[in-house]
mmCIF file of C-alpha atoms and ligand atoms in Angstrom:
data_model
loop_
_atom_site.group_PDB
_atom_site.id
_atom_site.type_symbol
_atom_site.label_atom_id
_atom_site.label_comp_id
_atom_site.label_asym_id
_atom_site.label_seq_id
_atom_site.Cartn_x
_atom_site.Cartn_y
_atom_site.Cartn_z
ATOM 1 C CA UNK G 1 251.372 163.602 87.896
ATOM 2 C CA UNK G 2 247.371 162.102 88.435
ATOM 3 C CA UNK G 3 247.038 161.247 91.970
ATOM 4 C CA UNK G 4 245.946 157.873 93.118
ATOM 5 C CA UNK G 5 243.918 157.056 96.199
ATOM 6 C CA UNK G 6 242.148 153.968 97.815
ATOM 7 C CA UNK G 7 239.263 155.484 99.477
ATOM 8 C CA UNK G 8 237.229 153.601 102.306
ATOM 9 C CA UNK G 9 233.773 154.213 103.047
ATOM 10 C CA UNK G 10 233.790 156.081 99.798
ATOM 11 C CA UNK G 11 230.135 155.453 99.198
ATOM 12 C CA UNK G 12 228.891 157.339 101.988
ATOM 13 C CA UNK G 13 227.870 160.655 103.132
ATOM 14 C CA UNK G 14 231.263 162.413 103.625
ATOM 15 C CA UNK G 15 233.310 160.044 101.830
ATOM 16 C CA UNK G 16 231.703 160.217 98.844
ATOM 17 C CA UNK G 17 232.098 164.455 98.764
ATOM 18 C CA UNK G 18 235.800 163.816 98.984
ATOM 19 C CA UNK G 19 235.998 161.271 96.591
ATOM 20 C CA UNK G 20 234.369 163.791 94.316
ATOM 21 C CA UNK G 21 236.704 166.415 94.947
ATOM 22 C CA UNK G 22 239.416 164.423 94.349
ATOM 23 C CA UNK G 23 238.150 163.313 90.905
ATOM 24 C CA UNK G 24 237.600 166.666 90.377
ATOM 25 C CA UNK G 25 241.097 167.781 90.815
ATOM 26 C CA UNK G 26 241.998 165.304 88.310
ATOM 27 C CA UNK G 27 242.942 161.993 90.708
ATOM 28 C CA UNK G 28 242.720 158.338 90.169
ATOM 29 C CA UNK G 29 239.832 157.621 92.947
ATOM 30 C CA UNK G 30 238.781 153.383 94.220
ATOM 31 C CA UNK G 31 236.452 153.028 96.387
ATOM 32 C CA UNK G 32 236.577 149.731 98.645
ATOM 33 C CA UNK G 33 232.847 149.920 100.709
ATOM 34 C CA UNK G 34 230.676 147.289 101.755
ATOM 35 C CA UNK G 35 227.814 148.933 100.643
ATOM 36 C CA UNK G 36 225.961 148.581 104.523
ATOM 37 C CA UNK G 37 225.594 152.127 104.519
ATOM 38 C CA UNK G 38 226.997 153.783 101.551
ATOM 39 C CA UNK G 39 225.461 153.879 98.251
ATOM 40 C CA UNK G 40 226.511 152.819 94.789
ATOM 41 C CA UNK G 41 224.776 155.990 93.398
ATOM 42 C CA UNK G 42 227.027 158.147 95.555
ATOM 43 C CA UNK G 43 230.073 156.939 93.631
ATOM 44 C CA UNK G 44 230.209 159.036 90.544
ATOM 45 C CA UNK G 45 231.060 157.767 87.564
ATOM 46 C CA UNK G 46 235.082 157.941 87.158
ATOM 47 C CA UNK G 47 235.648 156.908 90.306
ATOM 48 C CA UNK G 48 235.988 152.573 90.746
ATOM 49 C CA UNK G 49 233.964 151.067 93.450
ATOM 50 C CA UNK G 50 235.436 147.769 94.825
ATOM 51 C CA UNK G 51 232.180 146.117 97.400
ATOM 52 C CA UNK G 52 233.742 144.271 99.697
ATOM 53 C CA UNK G 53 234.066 144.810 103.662
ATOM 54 C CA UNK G 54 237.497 145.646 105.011
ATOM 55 C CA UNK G 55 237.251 142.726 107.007
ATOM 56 C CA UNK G 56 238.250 140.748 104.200
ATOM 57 C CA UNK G 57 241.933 140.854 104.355
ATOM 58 C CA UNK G 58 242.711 138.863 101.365
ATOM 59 C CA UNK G 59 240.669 141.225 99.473
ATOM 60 C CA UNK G 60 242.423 144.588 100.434
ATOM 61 C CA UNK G 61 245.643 142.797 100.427
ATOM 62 C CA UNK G 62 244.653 142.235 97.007
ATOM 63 C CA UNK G 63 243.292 145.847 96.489
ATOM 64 C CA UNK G 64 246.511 147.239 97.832
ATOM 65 C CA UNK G 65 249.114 145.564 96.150
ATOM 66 C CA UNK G 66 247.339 146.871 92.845
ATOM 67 C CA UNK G 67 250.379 149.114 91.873
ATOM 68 C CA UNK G 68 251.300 152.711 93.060
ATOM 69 C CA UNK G 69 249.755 154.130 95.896
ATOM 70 C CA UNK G 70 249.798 157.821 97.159
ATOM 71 C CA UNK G 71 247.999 157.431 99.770
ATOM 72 C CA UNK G 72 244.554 155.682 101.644
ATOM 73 C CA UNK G 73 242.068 157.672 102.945
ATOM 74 C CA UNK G 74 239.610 156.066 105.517
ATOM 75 C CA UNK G 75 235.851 157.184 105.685
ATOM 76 C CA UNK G 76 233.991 152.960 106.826
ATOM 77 C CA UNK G 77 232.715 153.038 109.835
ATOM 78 C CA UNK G 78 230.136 152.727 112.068
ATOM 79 C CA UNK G 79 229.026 156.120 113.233
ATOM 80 C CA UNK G 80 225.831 156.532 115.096
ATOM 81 C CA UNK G 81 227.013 158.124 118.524
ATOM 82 C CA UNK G 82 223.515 156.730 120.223
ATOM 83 C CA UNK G 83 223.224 153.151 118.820
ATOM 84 C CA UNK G 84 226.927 152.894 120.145
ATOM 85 C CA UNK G 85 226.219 153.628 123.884
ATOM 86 C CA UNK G 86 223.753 150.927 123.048
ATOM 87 C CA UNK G 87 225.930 147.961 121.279
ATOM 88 C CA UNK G 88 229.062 149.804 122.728
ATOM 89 C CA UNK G 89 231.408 146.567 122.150
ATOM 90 C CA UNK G 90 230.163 146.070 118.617
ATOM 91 C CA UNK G 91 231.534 149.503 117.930
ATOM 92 C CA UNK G 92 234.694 149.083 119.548
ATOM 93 C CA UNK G 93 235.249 145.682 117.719
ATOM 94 C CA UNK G 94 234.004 146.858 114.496
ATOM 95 C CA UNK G 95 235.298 150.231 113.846
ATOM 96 C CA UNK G 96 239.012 149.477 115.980
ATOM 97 C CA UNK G 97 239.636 146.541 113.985
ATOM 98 C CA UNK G 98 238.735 147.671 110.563
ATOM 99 C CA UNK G 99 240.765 150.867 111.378
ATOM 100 C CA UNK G 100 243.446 148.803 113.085
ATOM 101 C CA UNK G 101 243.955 146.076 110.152
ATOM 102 C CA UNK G 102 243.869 148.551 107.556
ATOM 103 C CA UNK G 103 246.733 150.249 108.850
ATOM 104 C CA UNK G 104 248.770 147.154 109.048
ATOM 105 C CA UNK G 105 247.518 146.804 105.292
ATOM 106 C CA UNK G 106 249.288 150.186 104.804
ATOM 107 C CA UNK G 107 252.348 149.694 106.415
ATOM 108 C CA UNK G 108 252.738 146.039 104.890
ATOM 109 C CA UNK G 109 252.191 147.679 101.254
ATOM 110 C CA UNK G 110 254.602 150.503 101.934
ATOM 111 C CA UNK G 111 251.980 153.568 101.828
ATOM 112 C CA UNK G 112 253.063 156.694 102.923
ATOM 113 C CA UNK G 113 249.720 158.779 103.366
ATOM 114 C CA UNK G 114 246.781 158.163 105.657
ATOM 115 C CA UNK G 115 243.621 160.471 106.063
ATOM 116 C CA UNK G 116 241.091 159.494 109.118
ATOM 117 C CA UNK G 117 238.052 160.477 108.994
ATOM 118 C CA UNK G 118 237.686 161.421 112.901
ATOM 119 C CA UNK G 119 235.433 163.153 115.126
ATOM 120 C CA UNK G 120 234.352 165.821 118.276
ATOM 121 C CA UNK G 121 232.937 162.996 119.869
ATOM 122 C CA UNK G 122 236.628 162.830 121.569
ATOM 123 C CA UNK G 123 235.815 166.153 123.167
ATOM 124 C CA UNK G 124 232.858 164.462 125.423
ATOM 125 C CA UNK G 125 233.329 166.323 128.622
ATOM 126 C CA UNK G 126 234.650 169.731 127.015
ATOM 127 C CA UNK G 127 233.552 172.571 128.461
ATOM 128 C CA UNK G 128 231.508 174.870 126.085
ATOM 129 C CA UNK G 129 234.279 177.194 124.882
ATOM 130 C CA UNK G 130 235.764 176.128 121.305
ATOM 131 C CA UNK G 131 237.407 173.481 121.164
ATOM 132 C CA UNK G 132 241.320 172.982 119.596
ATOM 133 C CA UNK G 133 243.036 170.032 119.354
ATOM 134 C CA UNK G 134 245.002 170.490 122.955
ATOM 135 C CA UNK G 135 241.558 170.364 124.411
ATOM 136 C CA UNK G 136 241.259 166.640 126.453
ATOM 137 C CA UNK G 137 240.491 163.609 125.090
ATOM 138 C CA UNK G 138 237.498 162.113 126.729
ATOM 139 C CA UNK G 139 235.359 160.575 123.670
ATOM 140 C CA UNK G 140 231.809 161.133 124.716
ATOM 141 C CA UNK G 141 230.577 157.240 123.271
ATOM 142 C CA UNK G 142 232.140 154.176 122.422
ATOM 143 C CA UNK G 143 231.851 155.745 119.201
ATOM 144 C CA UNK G 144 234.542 158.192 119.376
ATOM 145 C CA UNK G 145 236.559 155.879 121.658
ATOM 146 C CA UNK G 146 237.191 153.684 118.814
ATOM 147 C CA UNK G 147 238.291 156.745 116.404
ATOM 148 C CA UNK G 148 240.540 157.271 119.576
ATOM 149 C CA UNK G 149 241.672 153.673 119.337
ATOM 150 C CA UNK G 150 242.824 154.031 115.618
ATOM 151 C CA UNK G 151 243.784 157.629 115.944
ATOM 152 C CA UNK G 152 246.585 155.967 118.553
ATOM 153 C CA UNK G 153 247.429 153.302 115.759
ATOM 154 C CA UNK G 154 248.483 156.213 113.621
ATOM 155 C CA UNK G 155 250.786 157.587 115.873
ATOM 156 C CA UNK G 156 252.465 154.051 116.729
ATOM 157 C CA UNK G 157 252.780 153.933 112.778
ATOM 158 C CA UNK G 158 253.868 156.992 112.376
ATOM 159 C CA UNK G 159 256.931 156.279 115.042
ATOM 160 C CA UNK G 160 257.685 152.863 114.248
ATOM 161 C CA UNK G 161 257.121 152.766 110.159
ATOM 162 C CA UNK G 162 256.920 156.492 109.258
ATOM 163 C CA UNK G 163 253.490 155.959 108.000
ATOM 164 C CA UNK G 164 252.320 159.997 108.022
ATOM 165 C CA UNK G 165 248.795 160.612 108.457
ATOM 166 C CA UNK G 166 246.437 163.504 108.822
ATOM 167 C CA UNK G 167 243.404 162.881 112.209
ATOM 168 C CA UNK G 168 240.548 164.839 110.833
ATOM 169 C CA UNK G 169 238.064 165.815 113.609
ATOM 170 C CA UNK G 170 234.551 166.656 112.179
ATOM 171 C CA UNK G 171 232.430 168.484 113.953
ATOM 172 C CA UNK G 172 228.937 168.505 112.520
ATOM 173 C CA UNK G 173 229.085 167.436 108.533
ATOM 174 C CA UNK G 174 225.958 169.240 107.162
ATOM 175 C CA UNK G 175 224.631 170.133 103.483
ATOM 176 C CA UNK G 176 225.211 168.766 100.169
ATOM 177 C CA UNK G 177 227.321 168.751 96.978
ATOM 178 C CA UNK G 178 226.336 172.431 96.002
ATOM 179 C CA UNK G 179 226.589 171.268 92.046
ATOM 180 C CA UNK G 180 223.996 168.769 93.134
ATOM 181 C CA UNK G 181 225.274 165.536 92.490
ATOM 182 C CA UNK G 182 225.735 164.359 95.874
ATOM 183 C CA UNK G 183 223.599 164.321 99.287
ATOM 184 C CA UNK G 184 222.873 162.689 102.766
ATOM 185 C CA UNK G 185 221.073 159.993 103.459
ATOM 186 C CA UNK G 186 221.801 157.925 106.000
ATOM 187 C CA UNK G 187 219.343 154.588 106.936
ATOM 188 C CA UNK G 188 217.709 155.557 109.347
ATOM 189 C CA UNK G 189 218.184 159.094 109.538
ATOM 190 C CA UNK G 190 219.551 160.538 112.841
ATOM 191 C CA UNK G 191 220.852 163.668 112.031
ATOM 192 C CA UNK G 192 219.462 167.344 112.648
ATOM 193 C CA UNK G 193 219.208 168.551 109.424
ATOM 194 C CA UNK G 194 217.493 166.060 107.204
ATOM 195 C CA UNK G 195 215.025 165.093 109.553
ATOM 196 C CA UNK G 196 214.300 169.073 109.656
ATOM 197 C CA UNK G 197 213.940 169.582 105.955
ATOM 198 C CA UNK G 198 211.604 166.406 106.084
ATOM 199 C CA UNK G 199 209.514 167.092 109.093
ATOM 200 C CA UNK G 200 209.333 170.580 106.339
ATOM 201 C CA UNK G 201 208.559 168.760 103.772
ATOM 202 C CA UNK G 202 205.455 166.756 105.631
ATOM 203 C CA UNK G 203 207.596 163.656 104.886
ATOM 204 C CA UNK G 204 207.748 162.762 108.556
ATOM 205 C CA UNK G 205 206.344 163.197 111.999
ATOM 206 C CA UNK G 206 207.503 166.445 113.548
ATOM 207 C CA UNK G 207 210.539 166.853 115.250
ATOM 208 C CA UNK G 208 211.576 165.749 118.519
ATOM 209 C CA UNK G 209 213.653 168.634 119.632
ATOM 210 C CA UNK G 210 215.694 166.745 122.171
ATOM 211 C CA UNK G 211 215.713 169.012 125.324
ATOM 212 C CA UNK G 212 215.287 172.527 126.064
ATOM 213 C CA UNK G 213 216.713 172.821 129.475
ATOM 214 C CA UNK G 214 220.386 172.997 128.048
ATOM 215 C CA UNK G 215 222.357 176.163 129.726
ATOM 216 C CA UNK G 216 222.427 177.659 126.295
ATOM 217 C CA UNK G 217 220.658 180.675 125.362
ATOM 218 C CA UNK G 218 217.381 178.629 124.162
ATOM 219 C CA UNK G 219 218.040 175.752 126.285
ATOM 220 C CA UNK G 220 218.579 173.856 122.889
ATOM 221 C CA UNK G 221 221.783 172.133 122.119
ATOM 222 C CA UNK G 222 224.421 174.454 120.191
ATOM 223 C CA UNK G 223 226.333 172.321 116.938
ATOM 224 C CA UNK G 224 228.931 173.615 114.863
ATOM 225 C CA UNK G 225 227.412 172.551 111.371
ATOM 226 C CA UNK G 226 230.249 172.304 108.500
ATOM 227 C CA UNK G 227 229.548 172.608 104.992
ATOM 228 C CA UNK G 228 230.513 168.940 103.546
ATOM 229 C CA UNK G 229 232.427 170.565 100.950
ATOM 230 C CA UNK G 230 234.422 172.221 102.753
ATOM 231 C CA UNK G 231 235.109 169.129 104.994
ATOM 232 C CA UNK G 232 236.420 167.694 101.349
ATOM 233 C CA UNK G 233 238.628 170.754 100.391
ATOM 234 C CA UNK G 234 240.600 169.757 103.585
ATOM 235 C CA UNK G 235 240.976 166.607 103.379
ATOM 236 C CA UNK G 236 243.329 167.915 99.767
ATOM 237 C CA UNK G 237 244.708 170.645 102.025
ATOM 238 C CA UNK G 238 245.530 168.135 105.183
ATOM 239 C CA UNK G 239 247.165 165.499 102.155
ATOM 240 C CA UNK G 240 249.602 167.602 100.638
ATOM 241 C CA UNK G 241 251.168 168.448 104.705
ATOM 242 C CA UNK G 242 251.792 164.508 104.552
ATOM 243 C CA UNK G 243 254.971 165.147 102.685
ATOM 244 C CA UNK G 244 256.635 166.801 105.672
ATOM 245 C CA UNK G 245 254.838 165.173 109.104
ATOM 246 C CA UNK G 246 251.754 163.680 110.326
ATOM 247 C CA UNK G 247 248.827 166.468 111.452
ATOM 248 C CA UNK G 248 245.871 166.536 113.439
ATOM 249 C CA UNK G 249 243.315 168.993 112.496
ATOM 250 C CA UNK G 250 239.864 170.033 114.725
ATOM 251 C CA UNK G 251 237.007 171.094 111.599
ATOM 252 C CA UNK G 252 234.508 173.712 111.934
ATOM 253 C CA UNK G 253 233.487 177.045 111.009
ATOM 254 C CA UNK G 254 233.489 178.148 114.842
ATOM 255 C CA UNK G 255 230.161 178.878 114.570
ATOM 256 C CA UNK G 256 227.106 177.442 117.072
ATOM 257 C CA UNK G 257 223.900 177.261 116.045
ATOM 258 C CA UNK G 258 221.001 175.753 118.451
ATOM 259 C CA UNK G 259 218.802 173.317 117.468
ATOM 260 C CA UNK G 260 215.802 175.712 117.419
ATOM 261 C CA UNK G 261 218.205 177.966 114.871
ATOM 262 C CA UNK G 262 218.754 175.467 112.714
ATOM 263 C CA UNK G 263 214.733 174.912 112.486
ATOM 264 C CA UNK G 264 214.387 179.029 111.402
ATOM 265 C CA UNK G 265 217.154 178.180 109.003
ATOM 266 C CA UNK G 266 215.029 175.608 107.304
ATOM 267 C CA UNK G 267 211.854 177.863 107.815
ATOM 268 C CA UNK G 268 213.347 180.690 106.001
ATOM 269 C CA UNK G 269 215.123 178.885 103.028
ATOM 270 C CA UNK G 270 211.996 175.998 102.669
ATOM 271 C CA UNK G 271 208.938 178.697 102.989
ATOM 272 C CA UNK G 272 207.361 176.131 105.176
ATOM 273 C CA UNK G 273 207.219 176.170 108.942
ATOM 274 C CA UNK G 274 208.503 172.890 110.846
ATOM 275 C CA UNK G 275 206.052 171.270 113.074
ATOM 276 C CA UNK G 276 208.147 170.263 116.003
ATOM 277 C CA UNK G 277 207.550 168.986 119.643
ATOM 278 C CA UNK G 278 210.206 169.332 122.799
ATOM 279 C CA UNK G 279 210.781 165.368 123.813
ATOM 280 C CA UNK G 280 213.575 164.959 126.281
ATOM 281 C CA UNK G 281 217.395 164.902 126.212
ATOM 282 C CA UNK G 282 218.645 162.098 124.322
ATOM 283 C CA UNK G 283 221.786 160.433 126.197
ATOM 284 C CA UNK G 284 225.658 161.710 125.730
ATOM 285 C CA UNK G 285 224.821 165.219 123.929
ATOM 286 C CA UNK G 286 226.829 167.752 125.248
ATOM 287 C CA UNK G 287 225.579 171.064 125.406
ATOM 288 C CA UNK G 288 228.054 172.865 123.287
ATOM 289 C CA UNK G 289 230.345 171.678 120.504
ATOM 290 C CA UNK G 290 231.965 174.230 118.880
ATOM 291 C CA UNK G 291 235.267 174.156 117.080
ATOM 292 C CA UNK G 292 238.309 175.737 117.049
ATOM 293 C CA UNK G 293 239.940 175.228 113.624
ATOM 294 C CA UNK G 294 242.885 178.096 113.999
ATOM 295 C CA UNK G 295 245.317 175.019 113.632
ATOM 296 C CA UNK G 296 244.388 173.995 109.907
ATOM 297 C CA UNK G 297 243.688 177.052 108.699
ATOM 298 C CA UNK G 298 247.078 178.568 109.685
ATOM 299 C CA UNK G 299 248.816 176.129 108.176
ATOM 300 C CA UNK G 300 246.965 175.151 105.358
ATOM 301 C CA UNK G 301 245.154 178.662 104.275
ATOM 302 C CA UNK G 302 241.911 176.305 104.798
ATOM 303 C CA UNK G 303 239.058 179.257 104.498
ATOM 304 C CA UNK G 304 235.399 177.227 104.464
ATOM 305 C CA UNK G 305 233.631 178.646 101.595
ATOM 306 C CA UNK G 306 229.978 177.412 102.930
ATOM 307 C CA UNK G 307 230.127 178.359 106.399
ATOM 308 C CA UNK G 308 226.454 180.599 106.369
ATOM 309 C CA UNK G 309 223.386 178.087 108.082
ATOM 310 C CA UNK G 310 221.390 179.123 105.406
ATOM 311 C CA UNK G 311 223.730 178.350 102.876
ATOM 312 C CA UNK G 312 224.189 175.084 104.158
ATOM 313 C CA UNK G 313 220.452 174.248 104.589
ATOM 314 C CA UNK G 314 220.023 175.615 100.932
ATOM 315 C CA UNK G 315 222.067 172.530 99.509
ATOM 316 C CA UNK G 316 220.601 169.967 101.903
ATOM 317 C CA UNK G 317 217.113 171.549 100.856
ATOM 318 C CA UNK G 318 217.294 171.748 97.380
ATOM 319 C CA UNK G 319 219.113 167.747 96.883
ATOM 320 C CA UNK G 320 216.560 166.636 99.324
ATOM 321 C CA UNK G 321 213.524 168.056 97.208
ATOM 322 C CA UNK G 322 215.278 166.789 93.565
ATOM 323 C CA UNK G 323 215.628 163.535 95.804
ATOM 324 C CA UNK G 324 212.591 162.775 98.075
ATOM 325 C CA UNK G 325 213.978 158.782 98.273
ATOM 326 C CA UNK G 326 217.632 159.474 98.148
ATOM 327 C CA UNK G 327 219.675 157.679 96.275
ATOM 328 C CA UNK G 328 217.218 155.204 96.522
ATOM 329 C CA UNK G 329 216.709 151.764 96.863
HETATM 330 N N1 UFG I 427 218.660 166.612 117.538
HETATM 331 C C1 UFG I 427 217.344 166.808 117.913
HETATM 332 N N2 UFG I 427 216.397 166.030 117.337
HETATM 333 C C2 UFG I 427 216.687 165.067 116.425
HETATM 334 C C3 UFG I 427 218.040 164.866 116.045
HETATM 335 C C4 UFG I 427 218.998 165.671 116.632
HETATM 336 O O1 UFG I 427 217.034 167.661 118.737
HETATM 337 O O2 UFG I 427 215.746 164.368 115.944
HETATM 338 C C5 UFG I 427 219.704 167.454 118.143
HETATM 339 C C6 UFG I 427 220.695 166.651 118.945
HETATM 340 O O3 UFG I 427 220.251 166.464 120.256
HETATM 341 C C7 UFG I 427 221.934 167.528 118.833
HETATM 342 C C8 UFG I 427 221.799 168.210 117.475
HETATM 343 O O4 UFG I 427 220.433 168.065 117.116
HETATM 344 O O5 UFG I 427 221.883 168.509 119.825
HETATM 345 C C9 UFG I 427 222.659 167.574 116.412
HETATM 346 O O6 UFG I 427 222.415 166.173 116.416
HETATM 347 P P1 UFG I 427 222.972 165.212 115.279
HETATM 348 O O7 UFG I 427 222.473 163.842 115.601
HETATM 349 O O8 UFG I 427 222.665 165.764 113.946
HETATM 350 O O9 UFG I 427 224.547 165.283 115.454
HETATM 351 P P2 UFG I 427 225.447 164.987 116.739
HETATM 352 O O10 UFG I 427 225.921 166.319 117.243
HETATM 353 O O11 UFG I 427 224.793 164.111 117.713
HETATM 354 O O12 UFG I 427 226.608 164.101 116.138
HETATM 355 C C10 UFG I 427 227.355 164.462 115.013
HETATM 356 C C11 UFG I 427 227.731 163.234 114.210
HETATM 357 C C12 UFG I 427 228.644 162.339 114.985
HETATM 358 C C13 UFG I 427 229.801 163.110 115.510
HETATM 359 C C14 UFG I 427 229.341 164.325 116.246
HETATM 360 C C15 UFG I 427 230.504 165.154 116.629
HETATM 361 O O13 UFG I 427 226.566 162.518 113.863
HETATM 362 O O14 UFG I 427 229.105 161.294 114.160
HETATM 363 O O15 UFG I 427 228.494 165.121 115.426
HETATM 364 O O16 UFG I 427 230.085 166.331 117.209
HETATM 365 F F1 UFG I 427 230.511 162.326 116.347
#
């Protein structure tokens, strides 16, 4: 029978992959996003965009007692690690209570499935070895803390209404809809490799790599970058365990790459070289962050099909070229 799913935050970078791959598959896909951050363009056609803010209660009470349910999957957030050490109770606020009351929503409407969109910013103080999901909690911002906070509401829903969910734990989302219908842009830009391909591309001032006196082999800081896609496929893989028992997955290819990697990557698959200057270390980046996804792909056969840096840069590259403004104004 067609699937259908209420998808938060579906208009934005990750979000919007999944909601494509679960149109793909064949399921009934609305998107409830306040538009902040996400884009209408990133909601492909088939899939229903609702633009309203979760803090509208009335409205998602609205949204959610449209019929049959299987199950809510929750992308809206705020999500800039450094503008949250910097408006740290905004984030908190925001992101906890949007998490928070939707969850309520879900019990109150009787939904049994729950997908977080979560992140390694838990793992703040981990140590450099990869990480799995019995590593600490110790979110490295008041970013993560608040996926913390609403990770916890899961499990009090989980115990006191049955409400099953699956904690995803992204480690670096990278690349773009290899078919070419989908891309990053976030506004500003903060992330690695767009502002690499752009600083390529002559479309910005060079990179600021931020420090080189990291104890890693460069003395850059090492990311695990996972292919967007393959974040999607498990989000479907992580769904279908709902059926049994709530899960919490850690996702990444277990693969670092330093920043000054990640700049050959884009030299070799661009042609171009990147003009780039060392500035210093920008607050709360850990050295390492490198995952240890044994956990999901034991039990859910998860196998990331995009998992090659240059393969990744490749889709970022060539959606970034077809779309020097984005998605536009
Ligand atoms: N970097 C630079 N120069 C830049 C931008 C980034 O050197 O202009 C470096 C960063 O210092 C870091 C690496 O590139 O070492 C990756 O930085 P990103 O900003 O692309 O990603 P982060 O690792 O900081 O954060 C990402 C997500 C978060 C998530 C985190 C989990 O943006 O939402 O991964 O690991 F919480």
């Amino acid at each position: 029978m067609r699937r259908r799913y209420l998808v938060t935050g579906g208009a934005g970078y990750v979000g919007s992959h999944v909601v494509a791959a679960l149109a793909d598959r064949g399921d009934e896909i609305v998107v409830i996003d306040n538009l902040r951050q996400g884009h209408r363009r990133a909601v492909l056609d088939g899939a229903r965009l609702i633009e309203a803010d979760l803090s509208d209660s009335a409205r998602l009470d609205a949204v959610l007692a449209e019929g049959r349910w299987d199950g809510v999957l929750h992308f809206a957030s705020l999500s800039l690690v450094g503008e949250s050490m910097r408006q740290p109770f905004r984030y908190l606020m925001e992101n906890a209570m949007a998490g928070i009351g939707l969850i309520d929503a879900c019990v109150r409407h009787g939904i049994a499935r729950f997908v977080l969109s979560s992140t390694a910013n838990l793992f703040g103080s981990a140590s450099g070895g990869p990480i799995a999901e019995d590593v600490a909690i110790d979110p490295g911002s008041p970013y993560g803390e608040s996926k913390w906070m609403i990770e916890r509401a899961l499990l009090w829903a989980d115990r006191l209404h049955g409400l099953r969910s699956a904690r995803l734990r992204y480690f670096n989302a990278a690349g773009a809809d290899p078919a070419g219908r989908l891309g990053e842009d976030h506004r500003p830009e903060t992330h690695l490799i767009p502002l690499v391909i752009d600083a390529a591309l002559g479309r910005r001032p060079p990179l600021e790599v931020f420090g080189d006196d990291y104890p890693t082999p460069d003395g850059t800081c090492i990311r695990d970058y996972v292919h967007v896609t393959d974040l999607a496929e498990a989000h479907l893989l992580a769904l279908d365990q709902l059926d049994a028992r709530s899960v919490t997955y850690n996702l990444g290819n277990g693969l670092g790459h330093s920043v000054l990697q990640v700049i050959e990557a884009v030299e070799r698959v661009g042609g171009r070289r990147v003009p780039y200057t060392v500035a210093a270390r920008r607050p709360g980046d850990p050295a390492v962050l490198v995952a240890a996804s044994d956990l999901i792909r034991r039990e859910t056969g998860w196998t990331p099909k995009h998992a090659d840096l240059d393969h990744i840069v490749r889709t970022a590259w060539a959606w970034r070229e077809k779309h020097p403004d984005g998605y536009g104004n």
